Amino acid sequence: MINGLLVGAAFSEVHLWRPSIPVWGIWNDNFFILGVDWISWTILALTVLVGALVSAAGAYALGLQWAER
């Protein structure tokens, strides 16, 4: 559950703000500065969405497990 949220948050942080470690040259710039295309925006949105869905599925499974006890 936590990993899904962390992946979505970290991916967003790197691509919408800037990386925590500035070692990537031009890729230190965010999507707004780089002017990326719709494919990059779609991949970003899908990654965040999948991370949230993985967290929700994990929470649901954990809830089912606790309910069985």
Backbone as CSV, one residue per row, in Angstrom:
resi,resn,N_x,N_y,N_z,CA_x,CA_y,CA_z,C_x,C_y,C_z
1,MET,0.825,-1.185,0.000,0.000,0.000,0.000,0.872,1.254,0.000
2,ILE,1.849,1.237,0.845,2.707,2.415,0.964,3.549,2.595,-0.293
3,ASN,4.034,1.501,-0.860,4.877,1.589,-2.050,4.130,2.213,-3.227
4,GLY,2.850,1.874,-3.411,2.072,2.467,-4.498,1.998,3.980,-4.374
5,LEU,1.762,4.449,-3.160,1.700,5.899,-2.941,3.063,6.556,-3.125
6,LEU,4.112,5.878,-2.640,5.455,6.451,-2.778,5.905,6.529,-4.230
7,VAL,5.599,5.505,-5.007,5.977,5.520,-6.423,5.264,6.662,-7.141
8,GLY,3.961,6.789,-6.922,3.209,7.877,-7.553,3.709,9.244,-7.133
9,ALA,3.979,9.407,-5.848,4.458,10.697,-5.343,5.865,11.013,-5.850
10,ALA,6.761,10.031,-5.821,8.136,10.271,-6.268,8.191,10.538,-7.773
11,PHE,7.401,9.789,-8.550,7.381,10.004,-9.993,6.875,11.407,-10.310
12,SER,5.850,11.838,-9.595,5.331,13.198,-9.782,6.349,14.243,-9.372
13,GLU,7.003,14.014,-8.241,7.976,14.978,-7.744,9.115,15.167,-8.741
14,VAL,9.588,14.089,-9.295,10.712,14.158,-10.233,10.308,14.860,-11.531
15,HIS,9.106,14.586,-12.022,8.725,15.095,-13.329,7.985,16.424,-13.305
16,LEU,7.364,16.768,-12.180,6.637,18.035,-12.121,7.406,19.128,-11.395
17,TRP,8.273,18.760,-10.453,9.067,19.761,-9.765,10.505,19.649,-10.207
18,ARG,11.290,18.906,-9.507,12.654,18.604,-9.945,13.225,17.496,-9.104
19,PRO,14.183,16.757,-9.647,14.758,15.641,-8.891,15.469,16.122,-7.627
20,SER,15.510,15.276,-6.630,16.188,15.617,-5.376,17.699,15.681,-5.566
21,ILE,18.231,14.867,-6.474,19.667,14.830,-6.733,19.904,15.343,-8.150
22,PRO,20.530,16.507,-8.292,20.710,17.112,-9.618,21.867,16.520,-10.415
23,VAL,21.700,15.299,-10.908,22.785,14.661,-11.656,22.370,14.301,-13.080
24,TRP,21.225,14.771,-13.535,20.686,14.303,-14.803,20.833,15.305,-15.949
25,GLY,21.566,16.378,-15.753,21.761,17.342,-16.830,20.465,18.005,-17.247
26,ILE,20.131,17.960,-18.550,18.909,18.590,-19.044,17.671,17.974,-18.409
27,TRP,17.762,16.728,-17.992,16.598,16.046,-17.425,16.293,16.496,-16.007
28,ASN,17.079,17.430,-15.446,16.728,18.042,-14.164,15.557,18.998,-14.316
29,ASP,15.258,19.417,-15.547,14.132,20.308,-15.775,12.825,19.532,-15.709
30,ASN,11.782,20.218,-15.271,10.494,19.536,-15.148,9.750,19.536,-16.481
31,PHE,8.591,18.871,-16.488,7.802,18.745,-17.718,7.382,20.111,-18.260
32,PHE,7.111,21.068,-17.389,6.663,22.383,-17.844,7.764,23.113,-18.606
33,ILE,8.977,23.018,-18.116,10.110,23.683,-18.772,10.481,22.964,-20.067
34,LEU,10.456,21.628,-20.033,10.836,20.854,-21.208,9.791,20.908,-22.320
35,GLY,8.543,21.209,-21.974,7.483,21.244,-22.984,7.221,19.876,-23.581
36,VAL,7.046,18.888,-22.742,6.873,17.514,-23.216,5.541,17.333,-23.933
37,ASP,5.428,16.236,-24.673,4.225,15.959,-25.453,3.169,15.235,-24.621
38,TRP,2.046,14.958,-25.244,0.912,14.354,-24.537,1.203,12.924,-24.102
39,ILE,2.112,12.259,-24.804,2.457,10.890,-24.424,3.127,10.888,-23.043
40,SER,4.035,11.816,-22.818,4.710,11.904,-21.531,3.726,12.239,-20.418
41,TRP,2.800,13.158,-20.685,1.783,13.507,-19.688,0.885,12.311,-19.391
42,THR,0.554,11.540,-20.426,-0.294,10.366,-20.238,0.417,9.313,-19.390
43,ILE,1.691,9.081,-19.670,2.457,8.107,-18.890,2.560,8.560,-17.439
44,LEU,2.778,9.842,-17.219,2.836,10.368,-15.858,1.514,10.132,-15.137
45,ALA,0.409,10.472,-15.783,-0.909,10.307,-15.166,-1.208,8.838,-14.893
46,LEU,-0.878,7.965,-15.845,-1.127,6.536,-15.651,-0.276,5.951,-14.523
47,THR,0.951,6.402,-14.409,1.818,5.912,-13.341,1.270,6.302,-11.978
48,VAL,0.835,7.540,-11.849,0.259,7.992,-10.584,-1.051,7.251,-10.304
49,LEU,-1.874,7.074,-11.327,-3.141,6.366,-11.160,-2.920,4.909,-10.761
50,VAL,-1.994,4.234,-11.409,-1.710,2.843,-11.072,-1.161,2.741,-9.645
51,GLY,-0.316,3.675,-9.255,0.187,3.679,-7.879,-0.939,3.824,-6.872
52,ALA,-1.892,4.710,-7.152,-3.035,4.886,-6.253,-3.919,3.642,-6.240
53,LEU,-4.109,3.028,-7.399,-4.929,1.813,-7.465,-4.261,0.640,-6.736
54,VAL,-2.956,0.530,-6.845,-2.233,-0.517,-6.121,-2.398,-0.307,-4.614
55,SER,-2.302,0.934,-4.170,-2.503,1.223,-2.750,-3.920,0.890,-2.314
56,ALA,-4.905,1.264,-3.123,-6.295,0.970,-2.794,-6.546,-0.537,-2.761
57,ALA,-5.982,-1.270,-3.704,-6.146,-2.723,-3.719,-5.490,-3.355,-2.502
58,GLY,-4.338,-2.865,-2.124,-3.666,-3.374,-0.935,-4.466,-3.094,0.330
59,ALA,-5.034,-1.904,0.418,-5.866,-1.567,1.576,-7.114,-2.437,1.621
60,TYR,-7.701,-2.691,0.475,-8.885,-3.546,0.403,-8.555,-4.977,0.829
61,ALA,-7.447,-5.506,0.322,-7.035,-6.863,0.686,-6.711,-6.956,2.175
62,LEU,-6.065,-5.934,2.709,-5.758,-5.925,4.134,-7.040,-5.862,4.958
63,GLY,-7.997,-5.087,4.495,-9.284,-5.021,5.181,-10.006,-6.353,5.175
64,LEU,-9.970,-7.051,4.044,-10.573,-8.378,3.976,-9.882,-9.349,4.921
65,GLN,-8.571,-9.262,4.992,-7.816,-10.150,5.869,-8.163,-9.882,7.330
66,TRP,-8.265,-8.621,7.693,-8.607,-8.273,9.074,-10.052,-8.682,9.394
67,ALA,-10.934,-8.591,8.420,-12.335,-8.948,8.638,-12.515,-10.443,8.877
68,GLU,-11.633,-11.255,8.317,-11.695,-12.698,8.501,-11.282,-13.137,9.895
69,ARG,-10.544,-12.320,10.585,-10.049,-12.690,11.914,-11.099,-12.588,12.944
